[in-house]
Coordinates of C-alpha atoms and ligand atoms in Angstrom, one line a residue:
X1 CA 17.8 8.5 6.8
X2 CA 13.8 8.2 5.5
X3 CA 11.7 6.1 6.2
X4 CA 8.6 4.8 3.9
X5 CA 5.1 6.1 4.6
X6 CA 3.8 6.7 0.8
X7 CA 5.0 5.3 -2.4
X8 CA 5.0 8.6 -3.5
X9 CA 8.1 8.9 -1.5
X10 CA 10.0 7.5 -3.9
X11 CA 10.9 8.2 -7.7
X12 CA 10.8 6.3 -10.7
X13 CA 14.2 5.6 -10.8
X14 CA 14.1 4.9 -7.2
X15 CA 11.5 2.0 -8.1
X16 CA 13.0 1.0 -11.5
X17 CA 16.5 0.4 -9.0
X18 CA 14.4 -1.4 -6.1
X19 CA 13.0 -3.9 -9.0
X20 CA 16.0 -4.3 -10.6
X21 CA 17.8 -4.9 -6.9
X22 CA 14.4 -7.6 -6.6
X23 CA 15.5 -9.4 -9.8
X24 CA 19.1 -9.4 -8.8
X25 CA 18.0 -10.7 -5.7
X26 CA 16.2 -13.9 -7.3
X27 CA 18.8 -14.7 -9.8
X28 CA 21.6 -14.4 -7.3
X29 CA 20.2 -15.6 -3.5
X30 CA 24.2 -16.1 -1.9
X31 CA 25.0 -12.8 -2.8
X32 CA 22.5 -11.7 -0.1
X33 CA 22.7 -14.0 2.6
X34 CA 24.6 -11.8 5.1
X35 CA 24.0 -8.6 3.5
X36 CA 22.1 -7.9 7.1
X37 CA 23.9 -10.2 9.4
X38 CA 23.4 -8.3 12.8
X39 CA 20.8 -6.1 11.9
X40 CA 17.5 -6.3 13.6
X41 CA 14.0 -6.1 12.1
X42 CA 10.9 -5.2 14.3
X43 CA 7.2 -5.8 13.1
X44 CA 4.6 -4.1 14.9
X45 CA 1.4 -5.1 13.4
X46 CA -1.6 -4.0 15.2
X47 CA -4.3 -5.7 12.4
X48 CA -4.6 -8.7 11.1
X49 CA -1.7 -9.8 8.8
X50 CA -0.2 -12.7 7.1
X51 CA 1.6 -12.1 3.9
X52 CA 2.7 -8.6 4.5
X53 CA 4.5 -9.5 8.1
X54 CA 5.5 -12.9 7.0
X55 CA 6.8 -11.8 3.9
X56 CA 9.1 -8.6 5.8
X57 CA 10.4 -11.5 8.2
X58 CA 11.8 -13.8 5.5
X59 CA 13.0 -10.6 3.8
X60 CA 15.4 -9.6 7.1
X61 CA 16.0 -13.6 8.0
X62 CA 16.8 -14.2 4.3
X63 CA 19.3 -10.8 4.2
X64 CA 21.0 -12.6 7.2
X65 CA 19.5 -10.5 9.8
X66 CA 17.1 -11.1 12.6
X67 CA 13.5 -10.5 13.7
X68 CA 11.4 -9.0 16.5
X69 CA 8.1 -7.7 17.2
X70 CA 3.9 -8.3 17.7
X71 CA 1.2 -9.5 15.9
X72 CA -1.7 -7.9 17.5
X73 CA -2.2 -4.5 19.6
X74 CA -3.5 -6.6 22.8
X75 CA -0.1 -8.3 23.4
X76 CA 1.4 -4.6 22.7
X77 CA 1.5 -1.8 25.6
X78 CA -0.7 0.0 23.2
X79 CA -3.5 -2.0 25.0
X80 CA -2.4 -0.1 28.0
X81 CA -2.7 2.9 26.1
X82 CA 0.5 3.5 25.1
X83 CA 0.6 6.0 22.3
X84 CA 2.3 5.7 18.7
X85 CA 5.3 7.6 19.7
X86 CA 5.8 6.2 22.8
X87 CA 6.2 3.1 20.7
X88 CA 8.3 4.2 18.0
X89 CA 10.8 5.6 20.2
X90 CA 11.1 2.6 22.2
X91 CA 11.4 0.2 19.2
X92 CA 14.3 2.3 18.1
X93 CA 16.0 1.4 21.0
X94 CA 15.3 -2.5 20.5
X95 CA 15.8 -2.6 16.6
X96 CA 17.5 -1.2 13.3
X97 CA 14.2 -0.7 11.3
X98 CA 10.9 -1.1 11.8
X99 CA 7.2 -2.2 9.8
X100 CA 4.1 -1.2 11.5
X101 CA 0.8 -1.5 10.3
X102 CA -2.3 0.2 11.8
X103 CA -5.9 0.2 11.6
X104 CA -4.9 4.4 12.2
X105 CA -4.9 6.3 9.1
X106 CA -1.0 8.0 9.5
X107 CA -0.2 5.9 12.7
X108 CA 3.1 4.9 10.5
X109 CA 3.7 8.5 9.5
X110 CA 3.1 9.6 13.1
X111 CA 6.2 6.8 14.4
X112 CA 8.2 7.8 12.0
X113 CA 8.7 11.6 13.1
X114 CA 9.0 10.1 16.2
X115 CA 11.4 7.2 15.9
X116 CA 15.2 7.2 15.4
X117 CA 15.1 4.4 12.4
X118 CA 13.6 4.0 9.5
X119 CA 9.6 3.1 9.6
X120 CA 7.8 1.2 6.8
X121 CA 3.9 2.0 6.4
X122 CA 2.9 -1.9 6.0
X123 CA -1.0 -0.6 5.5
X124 CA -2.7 2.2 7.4
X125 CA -6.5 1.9 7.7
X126 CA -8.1 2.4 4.3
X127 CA -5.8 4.7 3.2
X128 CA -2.0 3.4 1.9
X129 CA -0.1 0.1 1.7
X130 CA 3.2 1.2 -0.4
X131 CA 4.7 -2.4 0.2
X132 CA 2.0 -3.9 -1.3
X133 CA 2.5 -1.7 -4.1
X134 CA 6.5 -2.6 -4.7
X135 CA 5.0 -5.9 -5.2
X136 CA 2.2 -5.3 -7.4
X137 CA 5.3 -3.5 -9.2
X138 CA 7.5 -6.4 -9.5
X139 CA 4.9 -9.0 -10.5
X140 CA 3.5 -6.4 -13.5
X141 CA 6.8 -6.1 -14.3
X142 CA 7.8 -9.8 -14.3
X143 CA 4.7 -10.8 -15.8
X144 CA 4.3 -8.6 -18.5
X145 CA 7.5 -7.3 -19.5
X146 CA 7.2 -3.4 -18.7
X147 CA 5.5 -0.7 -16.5
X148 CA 4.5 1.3 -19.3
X149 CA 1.5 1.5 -21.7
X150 CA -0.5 -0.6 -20.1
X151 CA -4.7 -0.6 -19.4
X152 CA -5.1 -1.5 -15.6
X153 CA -8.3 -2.7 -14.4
X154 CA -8.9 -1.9 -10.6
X155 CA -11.7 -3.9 -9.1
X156 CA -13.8 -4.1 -5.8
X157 CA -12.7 -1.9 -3.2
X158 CA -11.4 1.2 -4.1
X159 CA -13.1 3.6 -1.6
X160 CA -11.4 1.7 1.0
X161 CA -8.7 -0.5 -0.7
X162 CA -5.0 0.9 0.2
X163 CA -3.1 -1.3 -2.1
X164 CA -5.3 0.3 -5.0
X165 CA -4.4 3.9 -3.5
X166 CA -0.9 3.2 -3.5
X167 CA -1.0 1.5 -6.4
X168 CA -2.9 4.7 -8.7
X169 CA -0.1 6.6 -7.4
X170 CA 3.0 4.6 -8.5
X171 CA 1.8 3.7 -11.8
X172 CA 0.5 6.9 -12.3
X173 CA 4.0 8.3 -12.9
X174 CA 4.6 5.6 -15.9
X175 CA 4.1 6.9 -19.2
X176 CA 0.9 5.5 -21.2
X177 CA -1.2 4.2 -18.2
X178 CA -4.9 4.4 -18.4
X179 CA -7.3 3.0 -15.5
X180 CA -10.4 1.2 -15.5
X181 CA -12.1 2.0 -12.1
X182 CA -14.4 -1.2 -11.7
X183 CA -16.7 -0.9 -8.4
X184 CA -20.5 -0.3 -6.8
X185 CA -20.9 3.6 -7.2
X186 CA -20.6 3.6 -3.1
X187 CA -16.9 2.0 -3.7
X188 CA -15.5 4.7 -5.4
X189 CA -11.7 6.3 -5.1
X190 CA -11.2 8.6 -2.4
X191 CA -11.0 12.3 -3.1
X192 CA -6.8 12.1 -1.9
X193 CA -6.3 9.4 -5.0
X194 CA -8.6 11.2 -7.9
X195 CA -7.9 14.9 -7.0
X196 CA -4.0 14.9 -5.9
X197 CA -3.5 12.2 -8.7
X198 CA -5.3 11.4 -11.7
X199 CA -7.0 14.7 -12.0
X200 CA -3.7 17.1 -11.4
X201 CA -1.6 14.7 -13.8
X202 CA -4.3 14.2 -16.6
X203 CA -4.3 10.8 -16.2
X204 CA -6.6 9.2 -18.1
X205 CA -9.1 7.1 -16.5
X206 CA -12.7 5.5 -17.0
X207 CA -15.4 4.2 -14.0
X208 CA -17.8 1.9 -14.4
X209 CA -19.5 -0.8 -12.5
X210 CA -20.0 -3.8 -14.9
X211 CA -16.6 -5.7 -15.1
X212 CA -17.8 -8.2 -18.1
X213 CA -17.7 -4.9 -20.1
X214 CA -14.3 -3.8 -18.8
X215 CA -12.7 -7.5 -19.3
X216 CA -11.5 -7.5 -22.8
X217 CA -9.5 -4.1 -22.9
X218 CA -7.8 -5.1 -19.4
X219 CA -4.0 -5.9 -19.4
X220 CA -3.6 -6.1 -15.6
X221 CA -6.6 -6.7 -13.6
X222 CA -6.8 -5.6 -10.0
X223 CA -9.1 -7.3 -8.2
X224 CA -10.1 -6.5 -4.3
X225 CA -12.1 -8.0 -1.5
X226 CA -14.9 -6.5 0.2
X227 CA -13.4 -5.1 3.0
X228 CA -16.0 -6.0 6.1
X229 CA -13.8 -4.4 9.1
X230 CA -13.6 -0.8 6.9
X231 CA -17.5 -0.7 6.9
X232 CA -19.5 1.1 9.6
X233 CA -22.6 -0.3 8.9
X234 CA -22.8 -4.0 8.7
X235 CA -25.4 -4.4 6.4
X236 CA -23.8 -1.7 3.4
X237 CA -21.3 -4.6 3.7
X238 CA -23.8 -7.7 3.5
X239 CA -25.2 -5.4 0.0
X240 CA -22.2 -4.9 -1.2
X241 CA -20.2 -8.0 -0.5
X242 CA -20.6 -10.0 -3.8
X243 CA -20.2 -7.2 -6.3
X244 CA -17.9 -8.8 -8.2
X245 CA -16.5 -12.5 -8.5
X246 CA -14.2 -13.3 -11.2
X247 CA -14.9 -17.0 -12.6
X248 CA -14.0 -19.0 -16.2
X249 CA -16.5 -17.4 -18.2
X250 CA -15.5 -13.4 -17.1
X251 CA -11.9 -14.9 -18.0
X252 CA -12.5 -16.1 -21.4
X253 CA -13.7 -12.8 -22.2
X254 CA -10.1 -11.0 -21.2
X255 CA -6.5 -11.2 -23.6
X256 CA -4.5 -13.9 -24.2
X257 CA -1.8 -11.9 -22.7
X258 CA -2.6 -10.2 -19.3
X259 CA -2.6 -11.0 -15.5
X260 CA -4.5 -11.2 -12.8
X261 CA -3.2 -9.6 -9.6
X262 CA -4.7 -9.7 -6.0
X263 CA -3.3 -8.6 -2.7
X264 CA -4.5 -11.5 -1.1
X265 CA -6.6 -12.3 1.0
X266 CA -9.6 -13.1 -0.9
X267 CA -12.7 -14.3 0.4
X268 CA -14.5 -15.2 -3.0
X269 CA -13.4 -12.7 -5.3
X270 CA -12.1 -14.7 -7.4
X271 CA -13.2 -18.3 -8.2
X272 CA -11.1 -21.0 -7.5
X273 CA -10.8 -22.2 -11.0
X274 CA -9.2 -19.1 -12.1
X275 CA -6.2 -20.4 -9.6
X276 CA -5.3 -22.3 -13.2
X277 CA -5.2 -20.5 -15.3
X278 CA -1.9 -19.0 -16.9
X279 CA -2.8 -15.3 -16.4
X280 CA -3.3 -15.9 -12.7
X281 CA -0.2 -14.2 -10.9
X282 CA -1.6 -13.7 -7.3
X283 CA 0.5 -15.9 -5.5
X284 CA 3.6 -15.2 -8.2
X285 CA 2.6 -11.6 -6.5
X286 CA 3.2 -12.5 -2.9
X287 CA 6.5 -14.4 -3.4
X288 CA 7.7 -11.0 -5.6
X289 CA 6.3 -9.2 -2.2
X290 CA 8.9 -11.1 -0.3
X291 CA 11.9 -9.9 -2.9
X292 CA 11.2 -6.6 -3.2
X293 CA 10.8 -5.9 1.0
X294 CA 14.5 -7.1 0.7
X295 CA 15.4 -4.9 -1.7
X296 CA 14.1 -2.1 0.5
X297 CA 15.2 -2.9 3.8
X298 CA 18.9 -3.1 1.9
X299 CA 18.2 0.3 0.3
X300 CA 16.5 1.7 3.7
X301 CA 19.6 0.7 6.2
X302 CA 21.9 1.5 3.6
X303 CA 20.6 5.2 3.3
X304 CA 20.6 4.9 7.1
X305 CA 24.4 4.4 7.9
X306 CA 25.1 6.6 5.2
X307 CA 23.2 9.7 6.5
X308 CA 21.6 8.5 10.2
X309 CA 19.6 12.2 10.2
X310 CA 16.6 12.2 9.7
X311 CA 14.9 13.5 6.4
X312 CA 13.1 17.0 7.2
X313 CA 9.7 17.3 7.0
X314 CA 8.5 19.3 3.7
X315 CA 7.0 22.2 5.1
X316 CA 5.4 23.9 1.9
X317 CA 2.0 24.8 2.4
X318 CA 1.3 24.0 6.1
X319 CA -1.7 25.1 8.3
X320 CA -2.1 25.0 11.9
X321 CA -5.5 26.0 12.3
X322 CA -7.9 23.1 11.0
X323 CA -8.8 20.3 12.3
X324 CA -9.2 16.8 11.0
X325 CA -12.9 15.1 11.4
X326 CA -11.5 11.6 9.6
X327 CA -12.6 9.1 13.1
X328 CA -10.4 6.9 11.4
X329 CA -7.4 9.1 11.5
X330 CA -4.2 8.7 14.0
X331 CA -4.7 12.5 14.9
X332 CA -8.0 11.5 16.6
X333 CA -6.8 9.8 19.2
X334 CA -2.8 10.1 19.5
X335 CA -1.6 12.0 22.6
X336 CA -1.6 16.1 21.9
X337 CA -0.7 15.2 18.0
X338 CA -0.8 18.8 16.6
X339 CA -3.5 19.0 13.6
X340 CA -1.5 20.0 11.0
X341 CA -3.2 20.2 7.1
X342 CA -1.8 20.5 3.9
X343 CA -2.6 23.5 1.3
X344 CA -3.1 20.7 -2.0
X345 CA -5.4 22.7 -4.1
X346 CA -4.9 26.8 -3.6
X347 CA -7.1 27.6 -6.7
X348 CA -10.3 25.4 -5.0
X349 CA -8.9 26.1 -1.7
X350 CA -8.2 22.4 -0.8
X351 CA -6.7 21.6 2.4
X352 CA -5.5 17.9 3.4
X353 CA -4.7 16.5 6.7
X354 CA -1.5 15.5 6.4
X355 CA -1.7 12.4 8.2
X356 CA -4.8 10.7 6.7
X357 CA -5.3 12.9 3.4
X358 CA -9.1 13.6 4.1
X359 CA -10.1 17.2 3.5
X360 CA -9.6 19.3 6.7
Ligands
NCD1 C1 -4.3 -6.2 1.8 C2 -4.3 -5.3 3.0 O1 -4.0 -5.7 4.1 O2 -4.5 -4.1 2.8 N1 -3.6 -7.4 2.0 C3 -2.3 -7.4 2.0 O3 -1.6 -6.7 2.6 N2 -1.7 -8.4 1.2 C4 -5.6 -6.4 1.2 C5 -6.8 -6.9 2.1 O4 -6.6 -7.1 3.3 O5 -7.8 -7.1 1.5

């Protein structure tokens, strides 16, 4: 039994299988309909959601199965101060799987050592969102005919951004990918996504603020919002908050053939004009989000009744004796959590907390 914390989690093939499980899924709706009849699906969402929970319940009530769960902390017992754990392990006596998403970076990967079923990381603070990512997967896919030698643009955000974390790291793994990084110099990728990824695999990749001049080599373009609840000072935000808005004239400069993707929600990222044009796949991309949660919940329980042990955790490389200073990480405030870091880099002498990623 796994769960899903990272993207990274799974292979290629494992991703080539879940689209091609997503397509199946489209062309043939019956064939699913009781394919989780009985089966239970809890959503623990303590942020602000709508596609990603919406989307995982349709998924389970569209497999057959049923739904359970919260869509904010304070009607959870975690506003009584009831720890991650605590939760997980009582969900798993209430349901067969289980979403949760947190504004704790590792709060999912934290429930799933604890739990007895498999978790799904449905975004953890500003650090992963692989869900997002199978969707972003499914629409590139669907929209351009292949995952492979393609330009992707990546726009907005990406200091902060998890889909465009998760997102570096799945298609990094395709063969001829390069990246555009498009965003104000304070915006930039964390160290976890351009050290453990595009600089150890040689991927290649360009950054640069001005997304006129990125436009017309873009096949996929990324765009992000702003994220105001990520930002500790309010006014970095109020500066920062209009950086980029895509609109007509930014589109006429980009290919016949490419798409626009967004994880949605935007705030005015992208002008509503844009919403007609052809290239415009955003809400293509949260309908594909919707398939491909089914495709892994099938692949998820099915791995579960097949093997109901856990997965062990990859020890490699483990320290004991650093401590994390992320204040947005789950091991800042989660009952007696051991601080536990990863060795990523022995060369530079790198070592990653191994439940938010931030250098330890
Ligand atoms: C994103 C998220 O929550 O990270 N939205 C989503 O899941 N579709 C992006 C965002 O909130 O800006």
């Amino acid at each position: 039994m796994r769960s899903l914390i990272s993207i990274l989690e799974l292979s290629v093939e494992e991703l080539d299988q879940l689209i091609s499980t997503a397509k199946d899924i489209i062309a043939h709706p019956e064939n699913y309909w009781d394919k989780c009849a009985h089966k239970k699906l809890a959503t623990l969402f303590y942020e602000p959601s709508t596609r990603t929970r919406l989307s995982f319940e349709a998924a389970m009530l569209e497999l057959g199965g049923t739904v359970l769960g919260f869509s904010e902390a304070g009607s959870s017992s975690a506003a009584k101060g009831e720890s991650v754990a605590d939760t997980a392990k009582m969900i798993s006596c209430y349901a067969d799987i289980a979403a949760m998403r947190h504004p704790k970076e590792g709060a999912p990967y934290v429930a799933a050592q604890a739990a007895s079923i498999p978790f799904i990381n449905a975004g953890d603070g500003g650090h992963n969102h692989p869900t997002q990512t199978l969707a972003d997967l499914l629409t590139i896919s669907r929209e351009m005919g292949r995952l492979d030698n393609l330009t992707i643009g990546l726009c907005g955000d990406l200091k902060y951004g998890r889909t465009v974390h998760s997102l570096i790291e799945a298609m990094s793994r395709y063969t001829g990918i390069k990246f555009v990084l498009i965003s104000p110099k304070e915006l930039q990728i964390p160290g976890f996504v351009r050290f453990n990824v595009l600089e150890r695999h040689s991927i290649p990749y360009t950054e640069v603020t001005s997304l006129e001049e990125a436009m017309p080599q873009l096949d996929v373009l990324y765009m992000t919002r702003i994220q105001r609840e990520r930002f500790d000072d309010p006014w970095d935000y109020e500066r920062l908050k209009d950086s980029y808005i895509l609109d007509t004239p930014k589109m006429a400069l980009a290919k016949e053939k490419m798409c626009v993707l967004h994880p949605l929600p935007r705030v005015n990222e992208i002008s509503v004009q844009v919403d007609n044009d052809p290239r415009a796949a955003y809400f293509r991309q949260a309908l594909n989000g919707k398939y491909m949660r089914m495709a892994l919940i099938l692949k998820l329980l099915e791995e579960a009744k097949e093997n109901p042990v856990k997965d062990e955790i990859d020890t490699t490389d483990l320290e004991y004796d650093r401590v994390c200073h992320n204040p947005k990480c789950i091991s800042q405030t989660e009952q007696e959590l051991p601080q536990i870091s990863r060795v990523t880099d022995k060369a530079a002498n790198i070592h990653r907390c191994i439940y938010c990623e931030k250098r330890t």
